[in-house]
């Protein structure tokens, strides 16, 4: 099974706009907790430093399944999304 962070990056950071939206959510001091709904993954901001990232499957009968989840510290998440964006030649925010 591929690394979960790699799957998240491949699925969610596919354009400059998505990269910037995710980066801004993750690094915002004004959002202390909340959720960012991506194409397939949800980024759950627990506080300014800690995140849960998980895929969410919602079925026609409105039940949902979360097949896996991982936690990540903000600094590691920012490094990962910036590294992925750099590979795709997006402009990197600092």
PDB file of N, CA and C in Angstrom:
ATOM      1  N   UNK A   1       0.850  -1.192   0.000  1.00  0.00           N
ATOM      2  CA  UNK A   1       0.000   0.000   0.000  1.00  0.00           C
ATOM      3  C   UNK A   1       0.887   1.244   0.000  1.00  0.00           C
ATOM      4  N   UNK A   2       0.643   2.162  -0.921  1.00  0.00           N
ATOM      5  CA  UNK A   2       1.465   3.379  -0.962  1.00  0.00           C
ATOM      6  C   UNK A   2       1.345   4.186   0.337  1.00  0.00           C
ATOM      7  N   UNK A   3       2.343   4.940   0.603  1.00  0.00           N
ATOM      8  CA  UNK A   3       2.367   5.818   1.757  1.00  0.00           C
ATOM      9  C   UNK A   3       1.123   6.716   1.745  1.00  0.00           C
ATOM     10  N   UNK A   4       0.455   6.850   2.893  1.00  0.00           N
ATOM     11  CA  UNK A   4      -0.787   7.624   2.953  1.00  0.00           C
ATOM     12  C   UNK A   4      -0.580   9.097   2.622  1.00  0.00           C
ATOM     13  N   UNK A   5       0.510   9.686   3.081  1.00  0.00           N
ATOM     14  CA  UNK A   5       0.753  11.098   2.774  1.00  0.00           C
ATOM     15  C   UNK A   5       0.967  11.276   1.274  1.00  0.00           C
ATOM     16  N   UNK A   6       1.644  10.339   0.645  1.00  0.00           N
ATOM     17  CA  UNK A   6       1.869  10.436  -0.795  1.00  0.00           C
ATOM     18  C   UNK A   6       0.548  10.344  -1.563  1.00  0.00           C
ATOM     19  N   UNK A   7      -0.326   9.451  -1.139  1.00  0.00           N
ATOM     20  CA  UNK A   7      -1.640   9.330  -1.791  1.00  0.00           C
ATOM     21  C   UNK A   7      -2.438  10.617  -1.620  1.00  0.00           C
ATOM     22  N   UNK A   8      -2.392  11.184  -0.421  1.00  0.00           N
ATOM     23  CA  UNK A   8      -3.072  12.452  -0.166  1.00  0.00           C
ATOM     24  C   UNK A   8      -2.536  13.548  -1.083  1.00  0.00           C
ATOM     25  N   UNK A   9      -1.219  13.680  -1.158  1.00  0.00           N
ATOM     26  CA  UNK A   9      -0.607  14.720  -1.985  1.00  0.00           C
ATOM     27  C   UNK A   9      -0.965  14.546  -3.457  1.00  0.00           C
ATOM     28  N   UNK A  10      -0.903  13.321  -3.947  1.00  0.00           N
ATOM     29  CA  UNK A  10      -1.234  13.054  -5.354  1.00  0.00           C
ATOM     30  C   UNK A  10      -2.690  13.413  -5.666  1.00  0.00           C
ATOM     31  N   UNK A  11      -3.594  13.072  -4.749  1.00  0.00           N
ATOM     32  CA  UNK A  11      -5.022  13.310  -4.987  1.00  0.00           C
ATOM     33  C   UNK A  11      -5.424  14.769  -4.813  1.00  0.00           C
ATOM     34  N   UNK A  12      -4.803  15.461  -3.880  1.00  0.00           N
ATOM     35  CA  UNK A  12      -5.303  16.790  -3.505  1.00  0.00           C
ATOM     36  C   UNK A  12      -4.507  17.962  -4.057  1.00  0.00           C
ATOM     37  N   UNK A  13      -3.230  17.801  -4.322  1.00  0.00           N
ATOM     38  CA  UNK A  13      -2.429  18.935  -4.784  1.00  0.00           C
ATOM     39  C   UNK A  13      -2.108  18.720  -6.258  1.00  0.00           C
ATOM     40  N   UNK A  14      -3.089  19.038  -7.079  1.00  0.00           N
ATOM     41  CA  UNK A  14      -2.954  18.809  -8.517  1.00  0.00           C
ATOM     42  C   UNK A  14      -2.986  20.109  -9.319  1.00  0.00           C
ATOM     43  N   UNK A  15      -3.101  21.233  -8.628  1.00  0.00           N
ATOM     44  CA  UNK A  15      -3.080  22.530  -9.311  1.00  0.00           C
ATOM     45  C   UNK A  15      -2.529  23.584  -8.359  1.00  0.00           C
ATOM     46  N   UNK A  16      -2.118  24.693  -8.920  1.00  0.00           N
ATOM     47  CA  UNK A  16      -1.625  25.818  -8.119  1.00  0.00           C
ATOM     48  C   UNK A  16      -2.697  26.284  -7.138  1.00  0.00           C
ATOM     49  N   UNK A  17      -3.922  26.361  -7.609  1.00  0.00           N
ATOM     50  CA  UNK A  17      -5.029  26.840  -6.767  1.00  0.00           C
ATOM     51  C   UNK A  17      -5.268  25.923  -5.566  1.00  0.00           C
ATOM     52  N   UNK A  18      -5.270  24.617  -5.808  1.00  0.00           N
ATOM     53  CA  UNK A  18      -5.475  23.679  -4.699  1.00  0.00           C
ATOM     54  C   UNK A  18      -4.309  23.729  -3.721  1.00  0.00           C
ATOM     55  N   UNK A  19      -3.103  23.810  -4.254  1.00  0.00           N
ATOM     56  CA  UNK A  19      -1.930  23.945  -3.386  1.00  0.00           C
ATOM     57  C   UNK A  19      -2.059  25.159  -2.480  1.00  0.00           C
ATOM     58  N   UNK A  20      -2.388  26.300  -3.056  1.00  0.00           N
ATOM     59  CA  UNK A  20      -2.490  27.526  -2.267  1.00  0.00           C
ATOM     60  C   UNK A  20      -3.611  27.450  -1.237  1.00  0.00           C
ATOM     61  N   UNK A  21      -4.738  26.863  -1.602  1.00  0.00           N
ATOM     62  CA  UNK A  21      -5.865  26.738  -0.669  1.00  0.00           C
ATOM     63  C   UNK A  21      -5.491  25.866   0.527  1.00  0.00           C
ATOM     64  N   UNK A  22      -4.864  24.739   0.259  1.00  0.00           N
ATOM     65  CA  UNK A  22      -4.461  23.838   1.342  1.00  0.00           C
ATOM     66  C   UNK A  22      -3.378  24.489   2.190  1.00  0.00           C
ATOM     67  N   UNK A  23      -2.387  25.082   1.545  1.00  0.00           N
ATOM     68  CA  UNK A  23      -1.304  25.751   2.273  1.00  0.00           C
ATOM     69  C   UNK A  23      -1.871  26.838   3.189  1.00  0.00           C
ATOM     70  N   UNK A  24      -2.761  27.662   2.655  1.00  0.00           N
ATOM     71  CA  UNK A  24      -3.336  28.754   3.443  1.00  0.00           C
ATOM     72  C   UNK A  24      -4.128  28.231   4.642  1.00  0.00           C
ATOM     73  N   UNK A  25      -4.882  27.146   4.453  1.00  0.00           N
ATOM     74  CA  UNK A  25      -5.632  26.550   5.562  1.00  0.00           C
ATOM     75  C   UNK A  25      -4.678  26.033   6.634  1.00  0.00           C
ATOM     76  N   UNK A  26      -3.671  25.299   6.216  1.00  0.00           N
ATOM     77  CA  UNK A  26      -2.741  24.671   7.158  1.00  0.00           C
ATOM     78  C   UNK A  26      -1.964  25.721   7.951  1.00  0.00           C
ATOM     79  N   UNK A  27      -1.555  26.787   7.310  1.00  0.00           N
ATOM     80  CA  UNK A  27      -0.684  27.774   7.967  1.00  0.00           C
ATOM     81  C   UNK A  27      -1.424  28.950   8.589  1.00  0.00           C
ATOM     82  N   UNK A  28      -2.724  29.047   8.403  1.00  0.00           N
ATOM     83  CA  UNK A  28      -3.479  30.195   8.907  1.00  0.00           C
ATOM     84  C   UNK A  28      -3.491  30.247  10.438  1.00  0.00           C
ATOM     85  N   UNK A  29      -3.129  31.400  10.979  1.00  0.00           N
ATOM     86  CA  UNK A  29      -3.232  31.626  12.418  1.00  0.00           C
ATOM     87  C   UNK A  29      -4.670  31.970  12.806  1.00  0.00           C
ATOM     88  N   UNK A  30      -5.483  32.326  11.833  1.00  0.00           N
ATOM     89  CA  UNK A  30      -6.866  32.725  12.082  1.00  0.00           C
ATOM     90  C   UNK A  30      -7.812  31.539  12.151  1.00  0.00           C
ATOM     91  N   UNK A  31      -7.376  30.390  11.656  1.00  0.00           N
ATOM     92  CA  UNK A  31      -8.176  29.170  11.745  1.00  0.00           C
ATOM     93  C   UNK A  31      -7.500  28.275  12.771  1.00  0.00           C
ATOM     94  N   UNK A  32      -8.071  28.233  13.972  1.00  0.00           N
ATOM     95  CA  UNK A  32      -7.450  27.429  15.036  1.00  0.00           C
ATOM     96  C   UNK A  32      -7.866  25.975  14.981  1.00  0.00           C
ATOM     97  N   UNK A  33      -9.076  25.719  14.488  1.00  0.00           N
ATOM     98  CA  UNK A  33      -9.530  24.342  14.284  1.00  0.00           C
ATOM     99  C   UNK A  33     -10.608  24.370  13.208  1.00  0.00           C
ATOM    100  N   UNK A  34     -10.768  23.247  12.523  1.00  0.00           N
ATOM    101  CA  UNK A  34     -11.774  23.186  11.472  1.00  0.00           C
ATOM    102  C   UNK A  34     -11.422  22.131  10.457  1.00  0.00           C
ATOM    103  N   UNK A  35     -12.192  22.100   9.371  1.00  0.00           N
ATOM    104  CA  UNK A  35     -11.981  21.103   8.329  1.00  0.00           C
ATOM    105  C   UNK A  35     -11.825  21.757   6.971  1.00  0.00           C
ATOM    106  N   UNK A  36     -10.973  21.163   6.176  1.00  0.00           N
ATOM    107  CA  UNK A  36     -10.820  21.536   4.776  1.00  0.00           C
ATOM    108  C   UNK A  36     -11.249  20.324   3.968  1.00  0.00           C
ATOM    109  N   UNK A  37     -12.264  20.494   3.141  1.00  0.00           N
ATOM    110  CA  UNK A  37     -12.747  19.393   2.319  1.00  0.00           C
ATOM    111  C   UNK A  37     -12.100  19.465   0.947  1.00  0.00           C
ATOM    112  N   UNK A  38     -11.242  18.501   0.677  1.00  0.00           N
ATOM    113  CA  UNK A  38     -10.598  18.419  -0.624  1.00  0.00           C
ATOM    114  C   UNK A  38     -11.437  17.602  -1.585  1.00  0.00           C
ATOM    115  N   UNK A  39     -10.801  17.161  -2.658  1.00  0.00           N
ATOM    116  CA  UNK A  39     -11.495  16.332  -3.644  1.00  0.00           C
ATOM    117  C   UNK A  39     -11.940  15.005  -3.053  1.00  0.00           C
ATOM    118  N   UNK A  40     -11.084  14.392  -2.254  1.00  0.00           N
ATOM    119  CA  UNK A  40     -11.381  13.098  -1.662  1.00  0.00           C
ATOM    120  C   UNK A  40     -11.018  13.065  -0.184  1.00  0.00           C
ATOM    121  N   UNK A  41     -10.026  13.827   0.205  1.00  0.00           N
ATOM    122  CA  UNK A  41      -9.531  13.815   1.574  1.00  0.00           C
ATOM    123  C   UNK A  41     -10.069  15.008   2.364  1.00  0.00           C
ATOM    124  N   UNK A  42     -10.201  14.779   3.664  1.00  0.00           N
ATOM    125  CA  UNK A  42     -10.559  15.822   4.615  1.00  0.00           C
ATOM    126  C   UNK A  42      -9.314  16.099   5.451  1.00  0.00           C
ATOM    127  N   UNK A  43      -9.002  17.378   5.617  1.00  0.00           N
ATOM    128  CA  UNK A  43      -7.925  17.780   6.521  1.00  0.00           C
ATOM    129  C   UNK A  43      -8.611  18.348   7.754  1.00  0.00           C
ATOM    130  N   UNK A  44      -8.441  17.697   8.871  1.00  0.00           N
ATOM    131  CA  UNK A  44      -9.051  18.131  10.137  1.00  0.00           C
ATOM    132  C   UNK A  44      -7.975  18.800  10.963  1.00  0.00           C
ATOM    133  N   UNK A  45      -8.129  20.105  11.159  1.00  0.00           N
ATOM    134  CA  UNK A  45      -7.170  20.878  11.950  1.00  0.00           C
ATOM    135  C   UNK A  45      -7.625  20.812  13.407  1.00  0.00           C
ATOM    136  N   UNK A  46      -6.840  20.133  14.233  1.00  0.00           N
ATOM    137  CA  UNK A  46      -7.192  19.962  15.640  1.00  0.00           C
ATOM    138  C   UNK A  46      -6.809  21.196  16.460  1.00  0.00           C
ATOM    139  N   UNK A  47      -5.691  21.771  16.130  1.00  0.00           N
ATOM    140  CA  UNK A  47      -5.206  23.029  16.696  1.00  0.00           C
ATOM    141  C   UNK A  47      -4.192  23.559  15.698  1.00  0.00           C
ATOM    142  N   UNK A  48      -3.443  24.584  16.041  1.00  0.00           N
ATOM    143  CA  UNK A  48      -2.556  25.179  15.038  1.00  0.00           C
ATOM    144  C   UNK A  48      -1.422  24.258  14.588  1.00  0.00           C
ATOM    145  N   UNK A  49      -1.143  23.205  15.356  1.00  0.00           N
ATOM    146  CA  UNK A  49       0.007  22.354  15.058  1.00  0.00           C
ATOM    147  C   UNK A  49      -0.315  20.921  14.632  1.00  0.00           C
ATOM    148  N   UNK A  50      -1.527  20.453  14.863  1.00  0.00           N
ATOM    149  CA  UNK A  50      -1.838  19.032  14.683  1.00  0.00           C
ATOM    150  C   UNK A  50      -3.022  18.822  13.758  1.00  0.00           C
ATOM    151  N   UNK A  51      -2.855  17.849  12.859  1.00  0.00           N
ATOM    152  CA  UNK A  51      -3.858  17.583  11.831  1.00  0.00           C
ATOM    153  C   UNK A  51      -4.130  16.092  11.711  1.00  0.00           C
ATOM    154  N   UNK A  52      -5.383  15.764  11.396  1.00  0.00           N
ATOM    155  CA  UNK A  52      -5.761  14.426  10.954  1.00  0.00           C
ATOM    156  C   UNK A  52      -6.127  14.558   9.487  1.00  0.00           C
ATOM    157  N   UNK A  53      -5.698  13.614   8.683  1.00  0.00           N
ATOM    158  CA  UNK A  53      -6.046  13.611   7.263  1.00  0.00           C
ATOM    159  C   UNK A  53      -6.629  12.243   6.942  1.00  0.00           C
ATOM    160  N   UNK A  54      -7.802  12.264   6.300  1.00  0.00           N
ATOM    161  CA  UNK A  54      -8.470  11.001   6.011  1.00  0.00           C
ATOM    162  C   UNK A  54      -9.331  11.106   4.760  1.00  0.00           C
ATOM    163  N   UNK A  55      -9.438   9.979   4.022  1.00  0.00           N
ATOM    164  CA  UNK A  55     -10.375   9.937   2.905  1.00  0.00           C
ATOM    165  C   UNK A  55     -11.775   9.682   3.457  1.00  0.00           C
ATOM    166  N   UNK A  56     -12.758  10.191   2.755  1.00  0.00           N
ATOM    167  CA  UNK A  56     -14.138  10.015   3.199  1.00  0.00           C
ATOM    168  C   UNK A  56     -14.985   9.527   2.028  1.00  0.00           C
ATOM    169  N   UNK A  57     -15.635   8.399   2.230  1.00  0.00           N
ATOM    170  CA  UNK A  57     -16.551   7.852   1.230  1.00  0.00           C
ATOM    171  C   UNK A  57     -17.974   8.048   1.730  1.00  0.00           C
ATOM    172  N   UNK A  58     -18.787   8.764   0.960  1.00  0.00           N
ATOM    173  CA  UNK A  58     -20.192   8.959   1.307  1.00  0.00           C
ATOM    174  C   UNK A  58     -21.028   8.244   0.257  1.00  0.00           C
ATOM    175  N   UNK A  59     -21.922   7.402   0.719  1.00  0.00           N
ATOM    176  CA  UNK A  59     -22.726   6.558  -0.168  1.00  0.00           C
ATOM    177  C   UNK A  59     -24.130   7.125  -0.340  1.00  0.00           C
ATOM    178  N   UNK A  60     -24.846   6.669  -1.371  1.00  0.00           N
ATOM    179  CA  UNK A  60     -26.190   7.199  -1.652  1.00  0.00           C
ATOM    180  C   UNK A  60     -27.158   7.123  -0.466  1.00  0.00           C
ATOM    181  N   UNK A  61     -26.981   6.153   0.409  1.00  0.00           N
ATOM    182  CA  UNK A  61     -27.865   6.065   1.580  1.00  0.00           C
ATOM    183  C   UNK A  61     -27.386   6.957   2.733  1.00  0.00           C
ATOM    184  N   UNK A  62     -26.408   7.835   2.443  1.00  0.00           N
ATOM    185  CA  UNK A  62     -25.846   8.830   3.365  1.00  0.00           C
ATOM    186  C   UNK A  62     -24.985   8.262   4.487  1.00  0.00           C
ATOM    187  N   UNK A  63     -24.638   6.981   4.436  1.00  0.00           N
ATOM    188  CA  UNK A  63     -23.660   6.531   5.423  1.00  0.00           C
ATOM    189  C   UNK A  63     -22.272   6.841   4.875  1.00  0.00           C
ATOM    190  N   UNK A  64     -21.353   7.050   5.776  1.00  0.00           N
ATOM    191  CA  UNK A  64     -19.997   7.368   5.341  1.00  0.00           C
ATOM    192  C   UNK A  64     -19.008   6.388   5.951  1.00  0.00           C
ATOM    193  N   UNK A  65     -17.934   6.199   5.227  1.00  0.00           N
ATOM    194  CA  UNK A  65     -16.857   5.335   5.678  1.00  0.00           C
ATOM    195  C   UNK A  65     -15.546   6.103   5.585  1.00  0.00           C
ATOM    196  N   UNK A  66     -14.725   5.923   6.607  1.00  0.00           N
ATOM    197  CA  UNK A  66     -13.381   6.490   6.631  1.00  0.00           C
ATOM    198  C   UNK A  66     -12.432   5.302   6.698  1.00  0.00           C
ATOM    199  N   UNK A  67     -11.874   4.890   5.529  1.00  0.00           N
ATOM    200  CA  UNK A  67     -11.089   3.659   5.485  1.00  0.00           C
ATOM    201  C   UNK A  67      -9.730   3.737   6.180  1.00  0.00           C
ATOM    202  N   UNK A  68      -9.182   4.935   6.348  1.00  0.00           N
ATOM    203  CA  UNK A  68      -7.924   5.097   7.061  1.00  0.00           C
ATOM    204  C   UNK A  68      -7.763   6.554   7.451  1.00  0.00           C
ATOM    205  N   UNK A  69      -6.792   6.793   8.310  1.00  0.00           N
ATOM    206  CA  UNK A  69      -6.552   8.145   8.815  1.00  0.00           C
ATOM    207  C   UNK A  69      -5.097   8.218   9.264  1.00  0.00           C
ATOM    208  N   UNK A  70      -4.511   9.403   9.133  1.00  0.00           N
ATOM    209  CA  UNK A  70      -3.190   9.591   9.714  1.00  0.00           C
ATOM    210  C   UNK A  70      -3.118  10.970  10.355  1.00  0.00           C
ATOM    211  N   UNK A  71      -2.256  11.075  11.331  1.00  0.00           N
ATOM    212  CA  UNK A  71      -2.037  12.367  11.989  1.00  0.00           C
ATOM    213  C   UNK A  71      -0.674  12.883  11.557  1.00  0.00           C
ATOM    214  N   UNK A  72      -0.565  14.211  11.534  1.00  0.00           N
ATOM    215  CA  UNK A  72       0.691  14.826  11.097  1.00  0.00           C
ATOM    216  C   UNK A  72       0.830  16.189  11.762  1.00  0.00           C
ATOM    217  N   UNK A  73       2.043  16.523  12.112  1.00  0.00           N
ATOM    218  CA  UNK A  73       2.379  17.806  12.714  1.00  0.00           C
ATOM    219  C   UNK A  73       2.479  18.865  11.610  1.00  0.00           C
ATOM    220  N   UNK A  74       2.112  20.106  11.921  1.00  0.00           N
ATOM    221  CA  UNK A  74       2.058  21.167  10.913  1.00  0.00           C
ATOM    222  C   UNK A  74       3.359  21.323  10.132  1.00  0.00           C
ATOM    223  N   UNK A  75       4.492  21.360  10.797  1.00  0.00           N
ATOM    224  CA  UNK A  75       5.765  21.554  10.094  1.00  0.00           C
ATOM    225  C   UNK A  75       6.005  20.453   9.059  1.00  0.00           C
ATOM    226  N   UNK A  76       5.691  19.215   9.422  1.00  0.00           N
ATOM    227  CA  UNK A  76       5.872  18.098   8.494  1.00  0.00           C
ATOM    228  C   UNK A  76       4.886  18.173   7.333  1.00  0.00           C
ATOM    229  N   UNK A  77       3.665  18.606   7.598  1.00  0.00           N
ATOM    230  CA  UNK A  77       2.672  18.745   6.537  1.00  0.00           C
ATOM    231  C   UNK A  77       3.078  19.845   5.557  1.00  0.00           C
ATOM    232  N   UNK A  78       3.527  20.971   6.070  1.00  0.00           N
ATOM    233  CA  UNK A  78       3.952  22.076   5.206  1.00  0.00           C
ATOM    234  C   UNK A  78       5.142  21.643   4.345  1.00  0.00           C
ATOM    235  N   UNK A  79       6.101  20.956   4.940  1.00  0.00           N
ATOM    236  CA  UNK A  79       7.251  20.469   4.167  1.00  0.00           C
ATOM    237  C   UNK A  79       6.798  19.515   3.062  1.00  0.00           C
ATOM    238  N   UNK A  80       5.858  18.636   3.386  1.00  0.00           N
ATOM    239  CA  UNK A  80       5.373  17.659   2.408  1.00  0.00           C
ATOM    240  C   UNK A  80       4.632  18.323   1.256  1.00  0.00           C
ATOM    241  N   UNK A  81       3.736  19.266   1.575  1.00  0.00           N
ATOM    242  CA  UNK A  81       2.974  19.892   0.486  1.00  0.00           C
ATOM    243  C   UNK A  81       3.875  20.794  -0.352  1.00  0.00           C
ATOM    244  N   UNK A  82       4.833  21.468   0.274  1.00  0.00           N
ATOM    245  CA  UNK A  82       5.757  22.297  -0.497  1.00  0.00           C
ATOM    246  C   UNK A  82       6.660  21.449  -1.389  1.00  0.00           C
ATOM    247  N   UNK A  83       7.117  20.332  -0.880  1.00  0.00           N
ATOM    248  CA  UNK A  83       7.957  19.444  -1.674  1.00  0.00           C
ATOM    249  C   UNK A  83       7.187  18.905  -2.876  1.00  0.00           C
ATOM    250  N   UNK A  84       5.942  18.504  -2.655  1.00  0.00           N
ATOM    251  CA  UNK A  84       5.116  17.997  -3.755  1.00  0.00           C
ATOM    252  C   UNK A  84       4.846  19.105  -4.776  1.00  0.00           C
ATOM    253  N   UNK A  85       4.524  20.294  -4.298  1.00  0.00           N
ATOM    254  CA  UNK A  85       4.267  21.427  -5.198  1.00  0.00           C
ATOM    255  C   UNK A  85       5.514  21.773  -6.004  1.00  0.00           C
ATOM    256  N   UNK A  86       6.669  21.667  -5.385  1.00  0.00           N
ATOM    257  CA  UNK A  86       7.919  21.950  -6.097  1.00  0.00           C
ATOM    258  C   UNK A  86       8.135  20.950  -7.229  1.00  0.00           C
ATOM    259  N   UNK A  87       7.838  19.668  -6.972  1.00  0.00           N
ATOM    260  CA  UNK A  87       7.962  18.647  -8.017  1.00  0.00           C
ATOM    261  C   UNK A  87       7.062  18.959  -9.211  1.00  0.00           C
ATOM    262  N   UNK A  88       5.915  19.589  -8.938  1.00  0.00           N
ATOM    263  CA  UNK A  88       4.961  19.928  -9.997  1.00  0.00           C
ATOM    264  C   UNK A  88       5.206  21.322 -10.572  1.00  0.00           C
ATOM    265  N   UNK A  89       6.274  21.978 -10.135  1.00  0.00           N
ATOM    266  CA  UNK A  89       6.681  23.306 -10.597  1.00  0.00           C
ATOM    267  C   UNK A  89       5.665  24.405 -10.265  1.00  0.00           C
ATOM    268  N   UNK A  90       4.980  24.249  -9.114  1.00  0.00           N
ATOM    269  CA  UNK A  90       4.103  25.320  -8.651  1.00  0.00           C
ATOM    270  C   UNK A  90       4.960  26.339  -7.909  1.00  0.00           C
ATOM    271  N   UNK A  91       4.460  27.539  -7.809  1.00  0.00           N
ATOM    272  CA  UNK A  91       5.133  28.572  -7.023  1.00  0.00           C
ATOM    273  C   UNK A  91       4.946  28.219  -5.561  1.00  0.00           C
ATOM    274  N   UNK A  92       6.042  28.183  -4.839  1.00  0.00           N
ATOM    275  CA  UNK A  92       6.015  27.769  -3.426  1.00  0.00           C
ATOM    276  C   UNK A  92       5.827  28.988  -2.537  1.00  0.00           C
ATOM    277  N   UNK A  93       4.873  28.838  -1.603  1.00  0.00           N
ATOM    278  CA  UNK A  93       4.666  29.897  -0.614  1.00  0.00           C
ATOM    279  C   UNK A  93       5.623  29.665   0.540  1.00  0.00           C
ATOM    280  N   UNK A  94       6.032  30.739   1.186  1.00  0.00           N
ATOM    281  CA  UNK A  94       6.946  30.576   2.323  1.00  0.00           C
ATOM    282  C   UNK A  94       6.347  31.148   3.576  1.00  0.00           C
TER     283      UNK A  94
END
